[in-house]
mmCIF file of C-alpha atoms in Angstrom:
data_model
loop_
_atom_site.group_PDB
_atom_site.id
_atom_site.type_symbol
_atom_site.label_atom_id
_atom_site.label_comp_id
_atom_site.label_asym_id
_atom_site.label_seq_id
_atom_site.Cartn_x
_atom_site.Cartn_y
_atom_site.Cartn_z
ATOM 1 C CA MET D 206 -12.103 16.016 -19.433
ATOM 2 C CA SER D 207 -11.050 18.863 -17.062
ATOM 3 C CA ASP D 208 -14.047 17.313 -14.500
ATOM 4 C CA TYR D 209 -11.636 14.227 -14.147
ATOM 5 C CA ALA D 210 -8.024 15.895 -14.002
ATOM 6 C CA ALA D 211 -7.967 17.564 -10.848
ATOM 7 C CA PRO D 212 -8.843 13.692 -9.046
ATOM 8 C CA ILE D 213 -6.719 11.828 -11.232
ATOM 9 C CA LEU D 214 -3.567 14.486 -10.724
ATOM 10 C CA TYR D 215 -4.523 14.708 -6.997
ATOM 11 C CA ALA D 216 -4.405 11.019 -6.623
ATOM 12 C CA VAL D 217 -1.054 10.430 -8.554
ATOM 13 C CA VAL D 218 0.693 13.125 -7.072
ATOM 14 C CA ILE D 219 -0.639 12.373 -2.674
ATOM 15 C CA TRP D 220 0.493 8.288 -4.131
ATOM 16 C CA TRP D 221 3.846 9.263 -5.708
ATOM 17 C CA PHE D 222 5.052 11.843 -2.304
ATOM 18 C CA LEU D 223 3.287 9.561 0.412
ATOM 19 C CA THR D 224 5.091 6.505 -0.942
ATOM 20 C CA GLY D 225 8.186 8.299 -1.193
ATOM 21 C CA ALA D 226 8.235 10.216 2.313
ATOM 22 C CA ILE D 227 7.409 6.480 3.990
ATOM 23 C CA LEU D 228 10.424 4.800 2.288
ATOM 24 C CA TRP D 229 12.328 7.612 3.186
ATOM 25 C CA LEU D 230 11.571 7.658 6.845
ATOM 26 C CA ASN D 231 11.963 4.267 6.925
ATOM 27 C CA HIS D 232 15.703 4.218 5.345
ATOM 28 C CA ARG D 233 16.625 7.061 8.026
ATOM 29 C CA PRO D 234 18.942 6.021 10.572
ATOM 30 C CA ARG D 235 17.217 4.289 13.172
ATOM 31 C CA ARG D 236 17.245 6.822 16.334
ATOM 32 C CA THR D 237 14.654 8.890 14.097
ATOM 33 C CA HIS D 238 11.931 6.516 13.460
ATOM 34 C CA ALA D 239 10.533 6.746 17.226
ATOM 35 C CA TRP D 240 9.948 10.502 16.505
ATOM 36 C CA SER D 241 8.894 9.545 12.709
ATOM 37 C CA PHE D 242 6.744 6.837 14.187
ATOM 38 C CA GLY D 243 4.752 9.231 17.006
ATOM 39 C CA ALA D 244 4.275 12.004 14.351
ATOM 40 C CA THR D 245 2.500 9.330 12.430
ATOM 41 C CA THR D 246 0.567 8.038 14.742
ATOM 42 C CA VAL D 247 -0.816 11.747 15.785
ATOM 43 C CA ALA D 248 -1.587 11.859 12.000
ATOM 44 C CA LEU D 249 -3.434 8.729 12.525
ATOM 45 C CA PHE D 250 -5.576 9.665 14.786
ATOM 46 C CA GLY D 251 -6.648 12.477 13.101
ATOM 47 C CA ALA D 252 -6.911 11.208 9.881
ATOM 48 C CA LEU D 253 -9.591 8.439 11.868
ATOM 49 C CA TRP D 254 -11.486 11.529 12.853
ATOM 50 C CA VAL D 255 -11.714 12.871 9.800
ATOM 51 C CA ILE D 256 -13.094 9.955 8.301
ATOM 52 C CA ALA D 257 -15.685 9.775 10.764
ATOM 53 C CA TRP D 258 -16.600 13.466 9.880
ATOM 54 C CA SER D 259 -16.225 13.075 6.295
ATOM 55 C CA ALA D 260 -19.020 9.506 6.656
ATOM 56 C CA THR D 261 -21.563 12.614 6.467
ATOM 57 C CA GLN D 262 -20.268 14.745 3.898
ATOM 58 C CA GLU D 263 -21.825 13.637 -0.004
ATOM 59 C CA SER D 264 -19.899 16.088 -1.621
ATOM 60 C CA GLU D 265 -16.883 16.666 -3.480
ATOM 61 C CA ALA D 266 -14.806 17.742 -0.240
ATOM 62 C CA GLY D 267 -15.559 14.725 1.718
ATOM 63 C CA ALA D 268 -14.730 13.040 -1.267
ATOM 64 C CA TYR D 269 -11.332 14.322 -1.037
ATOM 65 C CA ALA D 270 -11.170 13.968 2.753
ATOM 66 C CA ALA D 271 -11.911 10.824 2.844
ATOM 67 C CA PHE D 272 -9.813 9.346 -0.032
ATOM 68 C CA THR D 273 -6.677 11.360 2.049
ATOM 69 C CA ALA D 274 -7.297 10.228 5.117
ATOM 70 C CA ALA D 275 -7.556 6.707 4.177
ATOM 71 C CA LEU D 276 -4.259 6.718 2.367
ATOM 72 C CA ILE D 277 -3.258 8.309 5.781
ATOM 73 C CA VAL D 278 -4.399 5.057 8.065
ATOM 74 C CA TRP D 279 -2.095 2.648 5.123
ATOM 75 C CA GLY D 280 0.461 4.966 5.581
ATOM 76 C CA TRP D 281 0.666 4.083 9.432
ATOM 77 C CA GLN D 282 0.302 1.121 8.529
ATOM 78 C CA GLU D 283 2.927 0.664 6.063
ATOM 79 C CA MET D 284 5.257 2.996 8.382
ATOM 80 C CA ALA D 285 4.737 0.422 11.375
ATOM 81 C CA PHE D 286 5.446 -2.546 9.516
ATOM 82 C CA TYR D 287 8.846 -1.306 7.898
ATOM 83 C CA MET D 288 10.296 0.223 10.770
ATOM 84 C CA GLY D 289 9.697 -2.851 12.809
ATOM 85 C CA TYR D 290 7.208 -1.573 15.404
ATOM 86 C CA VAL D 291 4.104 -3.919 14.831
ATOM 87 C CA ALA D 292 5.806 -6.420 11.962
ATOM 88 C CA GLY D 293 5.650 -10.636 13.388
ATOM 89 C CA PRO D 294 7.020 -13.124 15.697
ATOM 90 C CA ARG D 295 9.491 -14.308 13.586
ATOM 91 C CA ARG D 296 12.161 -11.922 12.551
ATOM 92 C CA THR D 297 15.038 -14.266 11.075
ATOM 93 C CA PRO D 298 15.538 -15.057 7.379
ATOM 94 C CA GLY D 299 14.084 -18.223 5.953
ATOM 95 C CA ILE D 300 15.492 -21.738 5.872
ATOM 96 C CA PRO D 301 16.618 -22.149 2.374
ATOM 97 C CA THR D 302 15.613 -25.577 2.500
ATOM 98 C CA ASP D 303 11.303 -25.168 3.472
ATOM 99 C CA ARG D 304 9.016 -25.961 0.893
ATOM 100 C CA GLY D 305 5.410 -25.438 0.894
ATOM 101 C CA LEU D 306 3.498 -24.743 3.810
ATOM 102 C CA ALA D 307 6.253 -25.034 5.793
ATOM 103 C CA ARG D 308 7.962 -22.260 3.560
ATOM 104 C CA PHE D 309 4.409 -20.344 3.480
ATOM 105 C CA GLY D 310 3.606 -20.670 7.362
ATOM 106 C CA ALA D 311 7.398 -18.906 7.986
ATOM 107 C CA ALA D 312 6.972 -15.793 5.563
ATOM 108 C CA ALA D 313 3.191 -15.550 6.834
ATOM 109 C CA ALA D 314 4.928 -15.166 10.597
ATOM 110 C CA THR D 315 7.650 -12.549 9.835
ATOM 111 C CA ASN D 316 3.876 -9.965 9.128
ATOM 112 C CA LEU D 317 1.054 -11.678 11.085
ATOM 113 C CA TRP D 318 0.894 -8.866 13.727
ATOM 114 C CA HIS D 319 0.875 -6.174 10.340
ATOM 115 C CA GLU D 320 -1.634 -7.934 8.867
ATOM 116 C CA ALA D 321 -3.703 -8.159 12.256
ATOM 117 C CA ALA D 322 -3.521 -4.161 12.258
ATOM 118 C CA ILE D 323 -4.907 -3.848 8.820
ATOM 119 C CA ILE D 324 -7.999 -6.109 9.986
ATOM 120 C CA LEU D 325 -8.194 -3.561 13.095
ATOM 121 C CA GLY D 326 -7.862 -0.692 10.727
ATOM 122 C CA PHE D 327 -10.368 -1.908 8.648
ATOM 123 C CA ALA D 328 -12.983 -2.660 11.341
ATOM 124 C CA ALA D 329 -12.649 1.254 12.780
ATOM 125 C CA ILE D 330 -13.075 2.729 8.981
ATOM 126 C CA ALA D 331 -16.092 0.145 8.540
ATOM 127 C CA TRP D 332 -17.563 1.409 12.053
ATOM 128 C CA LEU D 333 -16.366 4.833 11.806
ATOM 129 C CA THR D 334 -18.216 5.259 8.048
ATOM 130 C CA ALA D 335 -21.615 2.929 8.946
ATOM 131 C CA GLY D 336 -24.339 4.197 7.956
ATOM 132 C CA GLY D 337 -23.002 7.110 6.018
ATOM 133 C CA PRO D 338 -23.584 8.116 2.492
ATOM 134 C CA ASN D 339 -20.240 8.631 2.126
ATOM 135 C CA ARG D 340 -17.408 5.391 2.618
ATOM 136 C CA MET D 341 -15.139 6.403 0.110
ATOM 137 C CA ALA D 342 -12.984 5.971 2.991
ATOM 138 C CA LEU D 343 -13.762 2.486 3.409
ATOM 139 C CA TRP D 344 -13.475 1.265 -0.434
ATOM 140 C CA THR D 345 -10.129 3.000 -1.025
ATOM 141 C CA TYR D 346 -8.289 1.620 2.173
ATOM 142 C CA LEU D 347 -9.595 -2.050 0.587
ATOM 143 C CA VAL D 348 -7.934 -1.427 -2.753
ATOM 144 C CA LEU D 349 -4.913 -0.361 -0.902
ATOM 145 C CA TRP D 350 -5.528 -3.572 0.967
ATOM 146 C CA GLY D 351 -6.354 -6.122 -1.572
ATOM 147 C CA MET D 352 -3.442 -5.030 -3.581
ATOM 148 C CA ASN D 353 -0.925 -5.332 -1.176
ATOM 149 C CA LEU D 354 -1.820 -9.085 0.055
ATOM 150 C CA SER D 355 -1.571 -9.525 -3.770
ATOM 151 C CA ALA D 356 2.380 -7.703 -4.041
ATOM 152 C CA ARG D 357 3.088 -10.089 -0.886
ATOM 153 C CA LEU D 358 1.973 -13.390 -2.586
ATOM 154 C CA ASN D 359 3.382 -12.798 -5.540
ATOM 155 C CA LEU D 360 6.870 -11.751 -4.435
ATOM 156 C CA PHE D 361 6.329 -15.082 -2.352
ATOM 157 C CA LEU D 362 5.822 -17.070 -5.407
ATOM 158 C CA GLY D 363 7.740 -15.566 -7.978
ATOM 159 C CA VAL D 364 8.263 -12.450 -9.616
ATOM 160 C CA ARG D 365 11.103 -11.278 -12.038
ATOM 161 C CA ASN D 366 12.024 -8.151 -9.964
ATOM 162 C CA LEU D 367 11.894 -8.060 -6.402
ATOM 163 C CA HIS D 368 12.745 -4.582 -5.415
ATOM 164 C CA ALA D 369 14.722 -5.569 -2.298
ATOM 165 C CA GLU D 370 16.224 -2.237 -2.650
ATOM 166 C CA PHE D 371 13.106 -1.203 -0.769
ATOM 167 C CA LEU D 372 13.373 -2.592 2.318
ATOM 168 C CA PRO D 373 15.259 -1.131 5.392
ATOM 169 C CA GLU D 374 18.358 -2.744 6.673
ATOM 170 C CA HIS D 375 16.516 -3.751 9.695
ATOM 171 C CA LEU D 376 14.421 -5.829 7.586
ATOM 172 C CA ARG D 377 16.649 -7.516 4.951
ATOM 173 C CA TYR D 378 15.578 -11.082 6.228
ATOM 174 C CA LEU D 379 12.457 -10.903 4.349
ATOM 175 C CA GLY D 380 14.191 -10.942 0.958
ATOM 176 C CA SER D 381 14.663 -14.429 2.016
ATOM 177 C CA PHE D 382 10.903 -15.281 1.314
ATOM 178 C CA PHE D 383 11.229 -13.926 -2.064
ATOM 179 C CA ARG D 384 11.516 -15.811 -5.410
ATOM 180 C CA ARG D 385 12.725 -14.951 -8.662
ATOM 181 C CA ALA D 386 10.274 -16.235 -11.740
ATOM 182 C CA PRO D 387 9.974 -14.929 -15.133
ATOM 183 C CA MET D 388 6.518 -16.140 -13.954
ATOM 184 C CA ASN D 389 3.571 -17.239 -11.694
ATOM 185 C CA ALA D 390 0.323 -18.991 -11.373
ATOM 186 C CA LEU D 391 -1.262 -16.087 -9.614
ATOM 187 C CA PHE D 392 0.202 -13.109 -11.637
ATOM 188 C CA PRO D 393 -2.517 -12.853 -14.339
ATOM 189 C CA VAL D 394 -4.954 -13.545 -12.175
ATOM 190 C CA ALA D 395 -4.821 -10.936 -9.982
ATOM 191 C CA MET D 396 -4.069 -8.697 -12.450
ATOM 192 C CA ILE D 397 -7.622 -9.431 -14.253
ATOM 193 C CA LEU D 398 -9.377 -9.459 -11.497
ATOM 194 C CA ALA D 399 -7.095 -5.937 -10.223
ATOM 195 C CA THR D 400 -8.274 -4.597 -14.093
ATOM 196 C CA GLY D 401 -12.523 -5.543 -13.421
ATOM 197 C CA PHE D 402 -12.076 -4.148 -9.807
ATOM 198 C CA LEU D 403 -10.758 -0.456 -11.627
ATOM 199 C CA LEU D 404 -13.884 -0.676 -13.855
ATOM 200 C CA VAL D 405 -16.010 -1.647 -11.685
ATOM 201 C CA LEU D 406 -15.004 1.485 -9.061
ATOM 202 C CA LEU D 407 -14.777 4.091 -12.546
ATOM 203 C CA HIS D 408 -18.406 3.270 -13.744
ATOM 204 C CA PRO D 409 -19.644 5.543 -11.414
ATOM 205 C CA ALA D 410 -17.404 8.097 -12.339
ATOM 206 C CA VAL D 411 -18.322 8.281 -15.821
ATOM 207 C CA THR D 412 -22.272 7.784 -15.972
ATOM 208 C CA GLU D 413 -24.366 11.132 -17.237
ATOM 209 C CA SER D 414 -25.600 11.411 -14.175
ATOM 210 C CA ALA D 415 -22.653 11.344 -11.590
ATOM 211 C CA SER D 416 -22.410 13.816 -9.320
ATOM 212 C CA ALA D 417 -19.622 15.444 -7.928
ATOM 213 C CA PHE D 418 -19.162 13.868 -5.148
ATOM 214 C CA LYS D 419 -19.086 10.658 -6.858
ATOM 215 C CA ARG D 420 -17.224 12.186 -10.049
ATOM 216 C CA SER D 421 -14.885 12.850 -7.603
ATOM 217 C CA GLY D 422 -14.310 9.719 -5.659
ATOM 218 C CA HIS D 423 -14.115 7.169 -7.894
ATOM 219 C CA THR D 424 -12.473 8.800 -10.377
ATOM 220 C CA MET D 425 -9.437 8.946 -7.430
ATOM 221 C CA MET D 426 -10.225 5.472 -6.279
ATOM 222 C CA ALA D 427 -10.124 4.122 -9.916
ATOM 223 C CA THR D 428 -6.575 6.034 -10.363
ATOM 224 C CA LEU D 429 -5.343 4.141 -7.381
ATOM 225 C CA MET D 430 -6.242 1.376 -8.552
ATOM 226 C CA ALA D 431 -4.433 1.705 -11.818
ATOM 227 C CA LEU D 432 -1.737 3.015 -10.039
ATOM 228 C CA ALA D 433 -1.276 -0.509 -8.410
ATOM 229 C CA ILE D 434 -1.597 -2.395 -11.515
ATOM 230 C CA LEU D 435 1.107 -0.681 -12.418
ATOM 231 C CA GLU D 436 3.030 -1.293 -9.295
ATOM 232 C CA HIS D 437 2.572 -4.821 -10.001
ATOM 233 C CA GLY D 438 3.597 -4.653 -13.888
ATOM 234 C CA PHE D 439 6.919 -3.052 -11.833
ATOM 235 C CA LEU D 440 7.461 -6.876 -10.633
ATOM 236 C CA MET D 441 7.310 -8.441 -13.823
ATOM 237 C CA LEU D 442 8.700 -5.768 -16.479
ATOM 238 C CA PRO D 443 11.996 -4.712 -16.983
ATOM 239 C CA LEU D 444 10.754 -0.900 -15.454
ATOM 240 C CA PRO D 445 13.127 1.277 -13.413
ATOM 241 C CA SER D 446 10.643 1.749 -11.048
ATOM 242 C CA ALA D 447 13.090 2.792 -7.540
ATOM 243 C CA ALA D 448 14.007 6.301 -10.038
ATOM 244 C CA LEU D 449 10.380 7.035 -8.678
ATOM 245 C CA TRP D 450 11.403 7.569 -5.445
ATOM 246 C CA GLY D 451 15.334 7.744 -5.866
ATOM 247 C CA TRP D 452 14.824 10.746 -3.184
ATOM 248 C CA GLY D 453 13.505 8.754 -0.612
ATOM 249 C CA LEU D 454 15.862 5.466 -1.067
ATOM 250 C CA PRO D 455 19.477 5.532 -0.137
ATOM 251 C CA ALA D 456 22.367 4.778 -2.109
ATOM 252 C CA ARG D 457 21.791 1.370 -3.739
ATOM 253 C CA ARG D 458 24.489 -1.379 -2.591
ATOM 254 C CA PRO D 459 25.896 -3.905 -5.029
ATOM 255 C CA GLY D 460 23.588 -6.666 -4.908
ATOM 256 C CA ALA D 461 20.669 -5.510 -2.938
ATOM 257 C CA ASP D 462 18.109 -6.905 -5.007
ATOM 258 C CA ALA D 463 19.855 -10.082 -4.369
ATOM 259 C CA ALA D 464 17.515 -12.937 -3.425
ATOM 260 C CA PRO D 465 18.065 -16.563 -2.904
#
């Protein structure tokens, strides 16, 4: 078990720290965002270089490097969106009377450029890792993308806990597209699929012939998937998820998690 403890702990700590750091930076005064985003953009190019380098490294160090670099690329995507630099053509609240496709189209317009940037990020990582023995950066990015998309769709369809306190002030309009509901049809399907993919990711790490490269890399990716499943659970279960990143969030205002 000691062979698995280090990658599990590493994945949990870096997930917790990067999430909290991004929340803290996003909730800082707007005048600080240009500096924060500029520094993160420099880190983005460094991460892409590491991904290109690690693609040729079928080693434990290469697995850690690829995993970490993919998280940094994803962190740039999240900061670009939540700081409002790469969001979408719509930046106004939804119309309460909108239903069905009209509501979905309005919600999609709030993050259209963000989704396009995510696709470009995927294409860049796929190109940088093409033909290499280490494509863990690509799979890590796909885990983050898939579970992020699932969370967005579940918030749109309806969940118990909206967690609107995670939204910075300039993105409060996004809360108008969230819906509070005890359950939605997508949630159990998403959880079953995510659990199945978790097992697929974990399998190469637990076989007797697993190398240190596969054991560490697949354990970290499986841990990340487990954490994403946990985050989905926060949407439905009465758990104080915001307490995990209290240091990255401003003092909560009355009614901060309210939504139509």
